Short mmCIF file of C-alpha atoms and ligand atoms in Angstrom, two decimals:
data_model
loop_
_atom_site.label_atom_id
_atom_site.label_comp_id
_atom_site.label_asym_id
_atom_site.label_seq_id
_atom_site.Cartn_x
_atom_site.Cartn_y
_atom_site.Cartn_z
CA MET A 1 12.52 18.25 -0.21
CA GLU A 2 15.36 16.82 -2.52
CA SER A 3 15.33 13.28 -3.51
CA ARG A 4 18.65 11.38 -3.27
CA LEU A 5 17.91 9.17 -6.27
CA PRO A 6 19.87 11.04 -8.87
CA ARG A 7 23.18 11.10 -7.12
CA GLN A 8 23.17 7.41 -5.94
CA ASN A 9 21.69 5.65 -8.86
CA VAL A 10 23.06 7.01 -11.98
CA GLN A 11 22.22 5.32 -15.39
CA SER A 12 25.33 3.66 -16.90
CA PRO A 13 26.65 5.73 -19.84
CA HIS A 14 27.00 2.82 -22.30
CA CYS A 15 23.32 2.34 -22.63
CA SER A 16 22.06 3.11 -26.14
CA VAL A 17 18.73 1.42 -26.37
CA GLU A 18 16.31 3.03 -29.00
CA MET A 19 12.79 3.27 -28.07
CA THR A 20 10.47 2.73 -30.96
CA GLY A 21 6.76 2.05 -31.83
CA ASN A 22 4.74 3.69 -29.22
CA HIS A 23 1.59 3.34 -31.50
CA PHE A 24 -0.78 4.93 -28.89
CA HIS A 25 0.93 8.39 -29.18
CA THR A 26 1.12 9.59 -32.66
CA THR A 27 0.35 13.26 -31.98
CA GLN A 28 4.01 14.39 -32.03
CA PRO A 29 5.41 14.97 -35.41
CA ARG A 30 7.96 12.28 -36.26
CA GLU A 31 10.78 14.51 -37.25
CA ARG A 32 10.80 16.43 -33.97
CA ARG A 33 14.28 16.06 -32.38
CA VAL A 34 14.35 14.90 -28.85
CA THR A 35 17.00 16.80 -27.05
CA HIS A 36 16.41 16.04 -23.37
CA THR A 37 16.09 12.93 -21.47
CA MET A 38 13.26 12.90 -18.77
CA GLY A 39 16.01 13.26 -16.08
CA GLN A 40 17.42 16.44 -17.85
CA GLN A 41 13.70 17.83 -18.07
CA LEU A 42 13.41 17.32 -14.41
CA GLY A 43 16.70 18.92 -13.79
CA ARG A 44 18.52 15.79 -12.44
CA ARG A 45 20.79 12.87 -13.80
CA SER A 46 18.63 10.12 -15.04
CA TRP A 47 18.51 6.81 -13.13
CA ALA A 48 17.27 3.33 -13.97
CA GLU A 49 15.73 0.36 -12.35
CA PRO A 50 18.14 -2.01 -10.68
CA TRP A 51 17.02 -4.88 -12.75
CA LYS A 52 16.54 -6.05 -16.33
CA ILE A 53 13.64 -7.93 -17.72
CA LYS A 54 13.85 -11.65 -18.40
CA VAL A 55 10.13 -12.66 -19.14
CA VAL A 56 7.46 -10.44 -20.41
CA GLU A 57 3.81 -10.55 -20.29
CA PRO A 58 1.89 -8.94 -23.35
CA LEU A 59 -0.47 -6.09 -22.57
CA TYR A 60 -3.64 -5.36 -24.68
CA ARG A 61 -6.03 -2.47 -24.63
CA ILE A 62 -9.64 -2.99 -25.70
CA GLY A 63 -11.37 -0.19 -27.46
CA ALA A 64 -13.31 2.83 -26.03
CA ALA A 65 -16.74 1.17 -26.93
CA ASP A 66 -15.75 -2.14 -25.22
CA ARG A 67 -14.48 -0.22 -22.16
CA LYS A 68 -17.77 1.57 -21.86
CA ARG A 69 -19.60 -1.92 -21.89
CA ALA A 70 -17.22 -3.49 -19.61
CA LEU A 71 -17.63 -0.77 -17.04
CA GLU A 72 -21.40 -0.87 -17.19
CA THR A 73 -21.27 -4.59 -16.72
CA ALA A 74 -18.94 -3.99 -13.67
CA GLY A 75 -21.39 -1.66 -12.09
CA TYR A 76 -18.87 1.20 -12.39
CA ASN A 77 -16.74 -0.66 -9.72
CA THR A 78 -13.10 -1.25 -10.84
CA PHE A 79 -12.92 -4.35 -8.57
CA LEU A 80 -15.57 -6.06 -10.80
CA LEU A 81 -13.68 -5.51 -14.07
CA ARG A 82 -12.17 -8.59 -15.56
CA SER A 83 -8.28 -8.07 -15.79
CA ASP A 84 -8.54 -8.81 -19.58
CA GLU A 85 -10.56 -5.53 -19.84
CA VAL A 86 -7.79 -3.62 -18.16
CA TYR A 87 -4.68 -2.05 -19.87
CA ILE A 88 -2.36 -0.76 -17.14
CA ASP A 89 -3.49 -2.23 -13.82
CA LEU A 90 -3.05 0.22 -10.86
CA LEU A 91 -5.79 -1.29 -8.67
CA THR A 92 -3.24 -2.30 -6.12
CA ASP A 93 0.37 -3.23 -5.29
CA SER A 94 -0.85 -6.12 -3.45
CA GLY A 95 0.42 -9.53 -4.67
CA THR A 96 1.01 -7.93 -8.03
CA SER A 97 4.85 -7.63 -7.84
CA ALA A 98 7.35 -9.29 -10.30
CA MET A 99 9.20 -11.93 -8.55
CA SER A 100 13.05 -12.12 -9.19
CA ASP A 101 14.79 -14.95 -10.86
CA ARG A 102 16.09 -15.81 -7.41
CA GLN A 103 12.53 -16.07 -5.92
CA TRP A 104 11.41 -18.25 -8.89
CA ALA A 105 14.40 -20.44 -8.30
CA GLY A 106 13.42 -20.66 -4.67
CA MET A 107 10.00 -21.80 -5.73
CA MET A 108 11.66 -25.00 -7.02
CA LEU A 109 13.16 -25.60 -3.47
CA GLY A 110 9.60 -25.80 -1.94
CA ASP A 111 9.52 -28.56 0.78
CA GLU A 112 5.90 -29.48 0.68
CA ALA A 113 5.85 -31.56 3.79
CA TYR A 114 2.76 -31.06 5.86
CA ALA A 115 4.74 -30.56 8.99
CA GLY A 116 8.11 -28.86 9.67
CA SER A 117 8.79 -27.69 6.13
CA ARG A 118 12.39 -26.34 5.66
CA ASN A 119 11.05 -23.21 4.02
CA PHE A 120 9.18 -22.20 7.20
CA TYR A 121 12.49 -22.22 9.08
CA ARG A 122 13.99 -20.21 6.29
CA LEU A 123 11.01 -17.69 6.75
CA GLU A 124 11.29 -17.73 10.54
CA ASP A 125 14.94 -16.85 10.18
CA ALA A 126 14.32 -14.07 7.66
CA VAL A 127 11.63 -12.40 10.00
CA ARG A 128 13.90 -12.74 13.09
CA THR A 129 16.89 -11.27 11.10
CA TYR A 130 15.19 -8.25 9.41
CA TYR A 131 12.15 -7.60 11.67
CA GLY A 132 13.37 -9.00 14.90
CA TYR A 133 10.46 -10.88 16.25
CA PRO A 134 11.24 -14.19 17.72
CA HIS A 135 7.98 -16.03 17.28
CA LEU A 136 6.38 -16.50 13.84
CA VAL A 137 3.01 -17.70 12.64
CA PRO A 138 2.69 -17.87 8.92
CA THR A 139 -0.81 -16.97 7.34
CA HIS A 140 -2.14 -16.91 3.82
CA GLN A 141 -2.07 -13.20 3.65
CA GLY A 142 -2.46 -10.09 5.68
CA ARG A 143 -6.01 -10.39 6.72
CA GLY A 144 -5.41 -13.97 7.99
CA ALA A 145 -2.95 -12.45 10.25
CA GLU A 146 -5.31 -9.66 11.31
CA HIS A 147 -7.83 -12.16 12.07
CA LEU A 148 -5.64 -14.23 14.40
CA LEU A 149 -4.20 -11.12 16.13
CA SER A 150 -7.59 -9.50 16.67
CA LYS A 151 -9.09 -12.65 18.04
CA THR A 152 -6.23 -13.21 20.50
CA ALA A 153 -5.35 -9.77 21.61
CA ILE A 154 -8.88 -8.09 21.78
CA LYS A 155 -11.59 -8.71 24.53
CA PRO A 156 -15.09 -7.57 23.38
CA GLY A 157 -15.78 -4.08 24.56
CA GLN A 158 -12.15 -2.89 24.28
CA VAL A 159 -10.92 0.03 22.36
CA VAL A 160 -8.15 -0.09 19.55
CA PRO A 161 -6.52 3.23 18.91
CA GLY A 162 -4.72 3.56 15.64
CA ASN A 163 -3.01 5.86 13.03
CA MET A 164 -5.97 5.89 10.72
CA TYR A 165 -8.26 2.85 9.80
CA PHE A 166 -7.44 0.34 7.26
CA THR A 167 -10.38 -1.43 5.74
CA THR A 168 -9.70 -5.16 6.57
CA THR A 169 -7.73 -4.22 9.73
CA ARG A 170 -10.55 -2.20 11.29
CA ALA A 171 -13.15 -4.94 10.14
CA HIS A 172 -11.33 -7.58 11.97
CA GLN A 173 -10.90 -5.36 15.12
CA GLU A 174 -14.67 -4.80 15.01
CA LEU A 175 -15.58 -8.41 14.39
CA ALA A 176 -13.48 -9.19 17.57
CA GLY A 177 -15.67 -6.75 19.62
CA ALA A 178 -13.45 -3.60 19.65
CA GLU A 179 -14.13 -0.05 18.76
CA PHE A 180 -11.39 1.55 16.49
CA VAL A 181 -10.45 5.14 17.43
CA ASP A 182 -8.44 7.25 15.10
CA VAL A 183 -5.41 8.88 16.89
CA ILE A 184 -3.43 10.01 13.86
CA VAL A 185 -2.04 13.50 13.62
CA ASP A 186 -4.48 16.10 12.16
CA GLU A 187 -2.24 16.76 9.20
CA ALA A 188 -2.90 13.32 7.77
CA HIS A 189 -6.37 14.44 7.02
CA ASP A 190 -5.19 17.39 4.89
CA PRO A 191 -4.06 16.36 1.41
CA ASP A 192 -2.09 19.67 1.06
CA ASP A 193 -0.07 19.62 4.34
CA ARG A 194 3.56 18.74 3.38
CA THR A 195 4.63 17.68 6.95
CA PRO A 196 7.22 14.97 6.33
CA PHE A 197 5.74 12.21 8.73
CA LYS A 198 1.90 12.62 8.24
CA GLY A 199 1.56 8.95 9.46
CA ASN A 200 2.56 9.77 13.07
CA VAL A 201 0.31 9.07 15.97
CA ASP A 202 -0.82 12.22 17.87
CA LEU A 203 0.61 11.55 21.42
CA ILE A 204 -1.91 13.93 22.92
CA LYS A 205 -4.95 12.32 21.35
CA LEU A 206 -3.63 8.93 22.55
CA GLU A 207 -2.92 10.13 26.00
CA ARG A 208 -6.40 11.75 26.14
CA LEU A 209 -7.97 8.51 25.11
CA VAL A 210 -6.04 6.43 27.72
CA HIS A 211 -7.27 8.99 30.38
CA ASP A 212 -10.91 8.86 29.09
CA VAL A 213 -11.40 5.15 28.76
CA GLY A 214 -8.71 3.63 31.06
CA ALA A 215 -5.67 1.75 30.04
CA ASP A 216 -7.37 -1.53 30.84
CA ARG A 217 -9.89 -1.05 28.08
CA ILE A 218 -7.24 -0.50 25.39
CA ALA A 219 -6.50 -3.73 23.62
CA TYR A 220 -3.29 -2.37 21.96
CA LEU A 221 -2.05 0.38 19.83
CA SER A 222 -2.61 -0.43 16.16
CA LEU A 223 0.32 1.17 14.41
CA ALA A 224 0.62 1.18 10.70
CA ALA A 225 3.76 2.24 8.78
CA THR A 226 3.34 3.45 6.22
CA VAL A 227 -0.30 4.55 6.48
CA ASN A 228 -2.10 3.41 3.42
CA MET A 229 -5.32 5.43 3.62
CA ALA A 230 -3.43 8.59 4.30
CA GLY A 231 -1.63 8.33 1.06
CA GLY A 232 1.21 5.96 2.01
CA GLN A 233 2.55 8.51 4.64
CA PRO A 234 5.34 7.52 6.91
CA VAL A 235 5.72 7.27 10.76
CA SER A 236 9.02 8.77 12.27
CA MET A 237 11.43 6.89 14.42
CA ALA A 238 11.06 9.63 17.02
CA ASN A 239 7.25 9.01 17.11
CA VAL A 240 7.39 5.27 17.58
CA ARG A 241 10.10 5.74 20.24
CA GLU A 242 7.85 8.10 22.09
CA LEU A 243 4.88 5.85 21.65
CA ARG A 244 6.90 3.07 23.19
CA ALA A 245 7.64 5.12 26.30
CA LEU A 246 3.99 6.38 26.63
CA CYS A 247 2.59 2.74 26.05
CA SER A 248 4.95 1.25 28.50
CA ARG A 249 4.09 3.82 31.24
CA HIS A 250 0.34 2.60 30.83
CA GLY A 251 1.14 -1.18 30.17
CA ILE A 252 -0.23 -0.99 26.58
CA ARG A 253 1.12 -3.18 23.87
CA ILE A 254 1.93 -1.83 20.44
CA PHE A 255 1.32 -4.08 17.38
CA LEU A 256 2.72 -2.87 14.01
CA ASP A 257 1.10 -3.29 10.72
CA ALA A 258 4.38 -4.00 8.91
CA THR A 259 2.85 -4.44 5.48
CA ARG A 260 4.88 -1.54 4.07
CA ALA A 261 7.33 -0.90 6.85
CA VAL A 262 10.38 -1.12 4.55
CA GLU A 263 8.98 1.72 2.62
CA ASN A 264 8.51 3.57 5.89
CA ALA A 265 12.22 2.91 6.65
CA PHE A 266 13.19 4.61 3.37
CA PHE A 267 11.35 7.80 4.41
CA ILE A 268 13.10 7.77 7.74
CA GLN A 269 16.51 7.45 6.02
CA GLU A 270 15.56 10.27 3.79
CA ARG A 271 13.91 12.67 6.11
CA GLU A 272 14.88 12.05 9.72
CA PRO A 273 18.08 13.66 11.11
CA GLY A 274 20.46 11.03 12.32
CA TYR A 275 19.31 8.24 9.91
CA GLU A 276 20.81 9.48 6.62
CA THR A 277 23.70 7.01 6.62
CA ARG A 278 21.97 4.18 8.26
CA SER A 279 20.97 1.18 6.12
CA LEU A 280 17.33 0.43 5.57
CA ARG A 281 17.84 -2.88 7.10
CA ASP A 282 19.03 -1.27 10.37
CA ILE A 283 16.26 1.28 10.32
CA LEU A 284 13.56 -1.42 9.88
CA PHE A 285 15.18 -3.46 12.72
CA GLU A 286 15.27 -0.49 15.21
CA PHE A 287 11.73 0.53 14.20
CA CYS A 288 10.31 -2.87 14.94
CA SER A 289 12.14 -3.08 18.24
CA TYR A 290 9.85 -0.55 19.77
CA THR A 291 6.86 -2.84 19.18
CA ASP A 292 5.44 -6.05 20.65
CA GLY A 293 4.64 -7.75 17.51
CA ALA A 294 3.54 -7.24 13.96
CA TRP A 295 1.17 -8.50 11.24
CA MET A 296 2.19 -8.51 7.75
CA SER A 297 0.80 -8.77 4.26
CA ALA A 298 3.87 -10.00 2.50
CA LYS A 299 2.01 -9.32 -0.91
CA LYS A 300 3.47 -5.77 -0.67
CA ASP A 301 6.96 -5.01 0.70
CA SER A 302 8.14 -8.62 0.44
CA LEU A 303 7.57 -8.98 -3.24
CA VAL A 304 5.37 -12.19 -3.33
CA ASN A 305 1.99 -12.92 -4.85
CA ILE A 306 0.56 -14.48 -1.81
CA GLY A 307 1.54 -14.83 1.90
CA GLY A 308 1.61 -13.12 5.28
CA TRP A 309 2.48 -13.60 8.87
CA VAL A 310 1.99 -12.45 12.46
CA ALA A 311 4.95 -12.48 14.75
CA VAL A 312 5.35 -11.59 18.38
CA ARG A 313 7.73 -11.40 21.23
CA ASP A 314 5.47 -12.69 24.02
CA GLU A 315 5.43 -16.44 24.39
CA GLU A 316 1.89 -16.79 25.81
CA LEU A 317 0.47 -14.84 23.07
CA PHE A 318 2.40 -16.89 20.48
CA GLU A 319 0.95 -20.11 22.11
CA GLU A 320 -2.53 -18.70 21.49
CA LEU A 321 -1.84 -17.66 18.05
CA ARG A 322 -0.42 -21.05 17.26
CA SER A 323 -3.54 -22.71 18.55
CA LEU A 324 -5.91 -20.62 16.41
CA VAL A 325 -3.86 -20.68 13.31
CA VAL A 326 -4.45 -24.50 12.84
CA LEU A 327 -8.15 -23.85 13.00
CA TYR A 328 -8.42 -21.00 10.40
CA GLU A 329 -5.25 -21.21 8.20
CA GLY A 330 -3.49 -24.49 8.49
CA LEU A 331 -0.74 -26.02 10.59
CA HIS A 332 1.63 -23.52 12.40
CA THR A 333 4.54 -24.32 10.01
CA TYR A 334 2.52 -23.50 6.79
CA GLY A 335 -0.41 -21.26 7.70
CA GLY A 336 -2.31 -21.84 4.40
CA LEU A 337 0.74 -21.48 2.17
CA ALA A 338 2.70 -23.91 0.11
CA GLY A 339 6.38 -24.54 1.08
CA ARG A 340 7.39 -22.76 -2.13
CA ASP A 341 5.43 -19.66 -1.14
CA MET A 342 7.27 -19.46 2.07
CA GLU A 343 10.60 -19.74 0.29
CA ALA A 344 9.73 -16.97 -2.10
CA MET A 345 8.68 -14.86 0.90
CA ALA A 346 12.03 -15.45 2.73
CA ILE A 347 14.02 -14.45 -0.41
CA GLY A 348 11.57 -11.42 -1.04
CA ILE A 349 12.13 -10.19 2.46
CA GLU A 350 15.91 -10.13 1.82
CA GLU A 351 15.51 -8.35 -1.47
CA SER A 352 12.98 -5.88 -0.07
CA VAL A 353 15.48 -4.38 2.27
CA GLN A 354 18.03 -3.50 -0.42
CA ASP A 355 18.65 0.22 -0.66
CA ASP A 356 18.68 0.44 -4.33
CA HIS A 357 15.48 -1.61 -4.74
CA ILE A 358 13.50 0.81 -2.54
CA ARG A 359 15.04 3.85 -4.08
CA SER A 360 13.98 2.68 -7.56
CA ARG A 361 10.54 1.60 -6.30
CA ILE A 362 9.72 4.94 -4.59
CA GLY A 363 11.52 6.81 -7.29
CA GLN A 364 9.03 5.46 -9.92
CA VAL A 365 6.11 6.54 -7.87
CA ARG A 366 7.67 10.04 -7.51
CA TYR A 367 8.28 10.35 -11.20
CA LEU A 368 4.56 9.99 -11.74
CA GLY A 369 3.90 12.36 -8.89
CA ASP A 370 6.27 14.96 -10.28
CA LEU A 371 4.71 14.94 -13.73
CA LEU A 372 1.19 15.16 -12.27
CA SER A 373 2.17 18.01 -9.92
CA GLY A 374 3.95 19.78 -12.61
CA TRP A 375 0.55 19.95 -14.38
CA GLY A 376 -1.38 21.12 -11.36
CA ILE A 377 -3.24 17.94 -10.77
CA PRO A 378 -4.62 17.84 -7.20
CA MET A 379 -3.33 15.00 -5.23
CA VAL A 380 -1.97 14.04 -1.65
CA ASN A 381 1.32 15.58 -0.93
CA PRO A 382 4.00 14.63 -0.13
CA VAL A 383 3.68 11.59 -2.35
CA GLY A 384 3.94 8.41 -0.38
CA GLY A 385 5.53 5.12 -0.89
CA HIS A 386 3.27 3.01 -2.98
CA ALA A 387 0.80 5.12 -4.87
CA ILE A 388 -0.46 8.44 -6.08
CA PHE A 389 -3.57 9.46 -4.39
CA LEU A 390 -5.60 11.82 -6.59
CA ASN A 391 -7.73 14.31 -4.72
CA ALA A 392 -11.14 13.66 -6.05
CA ARG A 393 -12.87 16.40 -4.15
CA CYS A 394 -10.80 18.94 -6.18
CA PHE A 395 -11.46 17.19 -9.42
CA TYR A 396 -15.18 17.45 -8.84
CA PRO A 397 -16.00 20.31 -6.53
CA HIS A 398 -19.54 20.14 -8.07
CA LEU A 399 -20.22 16.70 -6.64
CA ALA A 400 -21.26 16.02 -3.03
CA GLN A 401 -19.36 13.23 -1.28
CA ASP A 402 -22.41 10.87 -1.45
CA GLN A 403 -22.29 11.22 -5.36
CA PHE A 404 -19.05 9.39 -4.96
CA PRO A 405 -16.36 11.55 -6.50
CA ALA A 406 -13.47 9.11 -6.13
CA GLN A 407 -15.42 6.16 -7.64
CA THR A 408 -16.37 8.55 -10.40
CA LEU A 409 -12.81 9.42 -11.13
CA ALA A 410 -11.79 5.76 -11.15
CA ALA A 411 -14.51 5.23 -13.65
CA GLU A 412 -13.53 8.18 -15.86
CA LEU A 413 -9.86 7.03 -15.99
CA TYR A 414 -10.87 3.56 -17.03
CA LEU A 415 -13.07 4.94 -19.78
CA ASP A 416 -10.27 7.22 -20.93
CA SER A 417 -7.50 4.74 -21.16
CA GLY A 418 -8.30 1.36 -19.77
CA ILE A 419 -6.11 2.20 -16.60
CA ARG A 420 -7.57 0.59 -13.46
CA SER A 421 -7.39 2.67 -10.19
CA MET A 422 -9.15 2.20 -6.79
CA GLU A 423 -11.58 4.23 -4.82
CA ARG A 424 -10.37 5.23 -1.36
CA GLY A 425 -13.01 7.64 -0.05
CA ILE A 426 -16.61 7.33 1.22
CA VAL A 427 -17.29 3.97 -0.37
CA SER A 428 -14.16 2.34 1.17
CA ALA A 429 -15.05 4.03 4.61
CA GLY A 430 -18.25 2.08 4.82
CA ARG A 431 -20.92 2.68 7.56
CA ASP A 432 -20.65 3.50 11.11
CA PRO A 433 -21.86 0.25 12.86
CA ASP A 434 -23.82 2.32 15.44
CA THR A 435 -25.57 4.94 13.50
CA GLY A 436 -25.83 3.15 10.19
CA ASP A 437 -24.79 6.31 8.34
CA HIS A 438 -21.84 6.56 5.94
CA HIS A 439 -18.48 7.11 7.54
CA ARG A 440 -17.56 10.44 5.79
CA PRO A 441 -13.68 10.62 5.64
CA ALA A 442 -12.09 13.93 5.03
CA LEU A 443 -9.99 12.38 2.25
CA GLU A 444 -11.88 11.44 -0.92
CA LEU A 445 -9.12 9.80 -3.05
CA THR A 446 -8.57 7.82 -6.04
CA ARG A 447 -5.41 5.65 -5.73
CA LEU A 448 -3.03 4.88 -8.75
CA THR A 449 -1.02 2.08 -7.04
CA ILE A 450 2.21 1.07 -8.61
CA PRO A 451 3.12 -2.64 -8.54
CA ARG A 452 6.69 -3.39 -7.70
CA ARG A 453 9.18 -4.10 -10.65
CA VAL A 454 6.38 -4.42 -13.15
CA TYR A 455 5.90 -1.26 -15.20
CA THR A 456 8.31 0.96 -16.82
CA GLN A 457 8.71 4.79 -17.11
CA ALA A 458 6.73 4.62 -20.42
CA HIS A 459 3.77 3.07 -18.66
CA MET A 460 4.02 5.94 -16.10
CA ASP A 461 3.98 8.49 -19.02
CA VAL A 462 0.76 6.93 -20.49
CA VAL A 463 -0.89 7.01 -17.04
CA ALA A 464 -0.01 10.62 -16.47
CA GLU A 465 -1.37 11.68 -19.74
CA SER A 466 -4.63 9.82 -19.12
CA VAL A 467 -4.98 11.58 -15.73
CA LYS A 468 -4.48 14.93 -17.39
CA ALA A 469 -7.15 14.20 -20.02
CA VAL A 470 -9.62 13.30 -17.34
CA TYR A 471 -8.74 16.34 -15.28
CA ASP A 472 -9.22 18.55 -18.36
CA ALA A 473 -12.63 17.03 -18.85
CA ARG A 474 -13.63 17.18 -15.14
CA ALA A 475 -16.43 19.75 -15.45
CA ASN A 476 -18.52 17.10 -17.54
CA SER A 477 -18.67 14.40 -14.79
CA ARG A 478 -22.03 13.88 -13.22
CA GLY A 479 -21.18 11.41 -10.37
CA LEU A 480 -22.75 8.04 -9.53
CA VAL A 481 -25.59 6.48 -7.37
CA MET A 482 -24.93 3.25 -5.44
CA VAL A 483 -27.48 0.65 -6.58
CA HIS A 484 -26.15 -2.29 -4.72
CA GLU A 485 -24.56 -2.27 -1.27
CA PRO A 486 -22.93 -5.43 0.30
CA ARG A 487 -23.02 -5.58 4.13
CA LEU A 488 -19.14 -6.14 4.76
CA LEU A 489 -16.38 -4.21 2.95
CA ARG A 490 -18.87 -2.87 0.48
CA PHE A 491 -16.38 -1.33 -1.84
CA PHE A 492 -15.22 -4.83 -3.20
CA GLN A 493 -18.60 -5.66 -4.66
CA ALA A 494 -20.84 -2.49 -4.54
CA ARG A 495 -22.51 -1.53 -7.91
CA PHE A 496 -23.21 1.93 -9.18
CA ALA A 497 -25.00 3.63 -12.06
CA PRO A 498 -24.52 7.11 -13.59
CA ARG A 499 -26.52 9.86 -12.06
C1 P71 B 501 -4.19 -2.64 -0.97
C2 P71 B 501 -4.52 -3.95 -0.09
C3 P71 B 501 -5.22 -5.00 -0.54
C4 P71 B 501 -6.61 -4.52 -0.39
C5 P71 B 501 -7.34 -4.73 0.82
C6 P71 B 501 -8.59 -4.28 1.07
C7 P71 B 501 -9.22 -3.57 0.03
C8 P71 B 501 -8.66 -3.37 -1.14
C9 P71 B 501 -7.34 -3.94 -1.39
C10 P71 B 501 -3.99 -4.65 2.18
C11 P71 B 501 -3.53 -4.46 3.47
C12 P71 B 501 -2.91 -3.14 3.82
C13 P71 B 501 -2.52 -2.97 5.08
C14 P71 B 501 -1.89 -1.58 5.40
C15 P71 B 501 -3.31 -5.03 5.72
C16 P71 B 501 -3.78 -5.31 4.55
C17 P71 B 501 -4.48 -6.69 4.22
N1 P71 B 501 -3.95 -3.70 1.20
N2 P71 B 501 -2.75 -3.90 6.03
O1 P71 B 501 -3.69 -1.66 -0.33
O2 P71 B 501 -2.59 -2.18 2.72
O3 P71 B 501 -3.58 -7.57 3.71
O4 P71 B 501 -4.62 -7.88 1.43
O5 P71 B 501 -2.84 -9.39 2.37
O6 P71 B 501 -5.04 -9.46 3.20
O7 P71 B 501 -4.52 -2.79 -2.03
P1 P71 B 501 -3.99 -8.70 2.61
#
């Protein structure tokens, strides 16, 4: 599949910045003449980020012995490292974006009134304009929105079908008394299947579920675009359109996890016939038009460090959400946020739907993916929007899944270079509430998540070389045992020891 990046976003020819002093890489002889840019090596014109840097934050890397001690203290769990112990932080793209000068300026326009802040109305307007939902309830972040929607839209004993689980989403659905049923297409569970829309819902699986349990027992269809745990894989417009028809036939609502829906729109523009010349903005709006409402972690697509919302079309449901938000988050015009946070979010929404922004964002993820693929490193393909998902099973075929291959890989990467990644395998999947046994997901992945507008191509090169070093040493890894297991969302605070 050909990327359109090179043709549409070509680096300006007058740029003559000289790169100097990468003191971590002294293995190449200094006199060697560089004759090809990275773009040329990859057979395309080079392109550059559509921004320049105004403020910098220094990075440090602690030594190998200190990293070993830090990892032991953290119980081999990258969530428990202190960020000062981390060099390049690829734990998550959540709340880790760099805000623009416009967003920072917007922070000064915060109206910190308890009720009716002007920034709330700006946010409401942005959500109506770009996502199309008339009724907005702000929340402190995505899981606040998941909580409110799960409590209002689920009756205990109901079933929630969805295109693969997400950790916090499923936890809230289960806490509200529902059973989550995975109805994603089979291809999503196969890291090597290169189908373009691996996030799609399997209509036959959904239809069969409706038939088996009855439409009344289905609380709603939980549709995520893109699908995080499948590797950031997109849902096609055709799929959501067909889902709308199927769900309307049975009177079932569709709620969208819009956390990375702008990235989903990029893949539709790139891959779906008929959408090549449509703007991201248009595509996003049409996609949302097939759904009854959405919840959002604005910490991803919308380029803010904190914030979220839930928005719906139905007035009655809105009324219920508005009553609950005052109990759990704050008044319905701030939902746990400061006025300035809502302003930054409103501006972030506008910036997030710019075509050149998304091309550069996903282009950077692909750049890392292309390097790793070229070296034969096993990972989820096609590369998704927000991260590279390394296939830990293939790194460590000698480890059983309950020796935690993906957790092991995250630990090895940190030891090698100070890069922080995240386990997305058996530890994240948790236990089946009925049987008490581990969920054993087909995908055992370690995620290298790329924050938006934060790191450069040189950082990606350093990451790629570390992954290669760990891959080359893969036969030496022995796996981990879990020595402490929290009851809820165990991956955040679980502790491990070497086997
Ligand atoms: C990510 C996160 C943040 C996270 C969450 C749980 C474990 C580890 C890291 C958060 C999402 C998400 C989707 C699709 C809802 C949330 C919750 N993702 N839906 O990927 O990806 O939003 O974090 O704002 O509460 O690192 P929230």
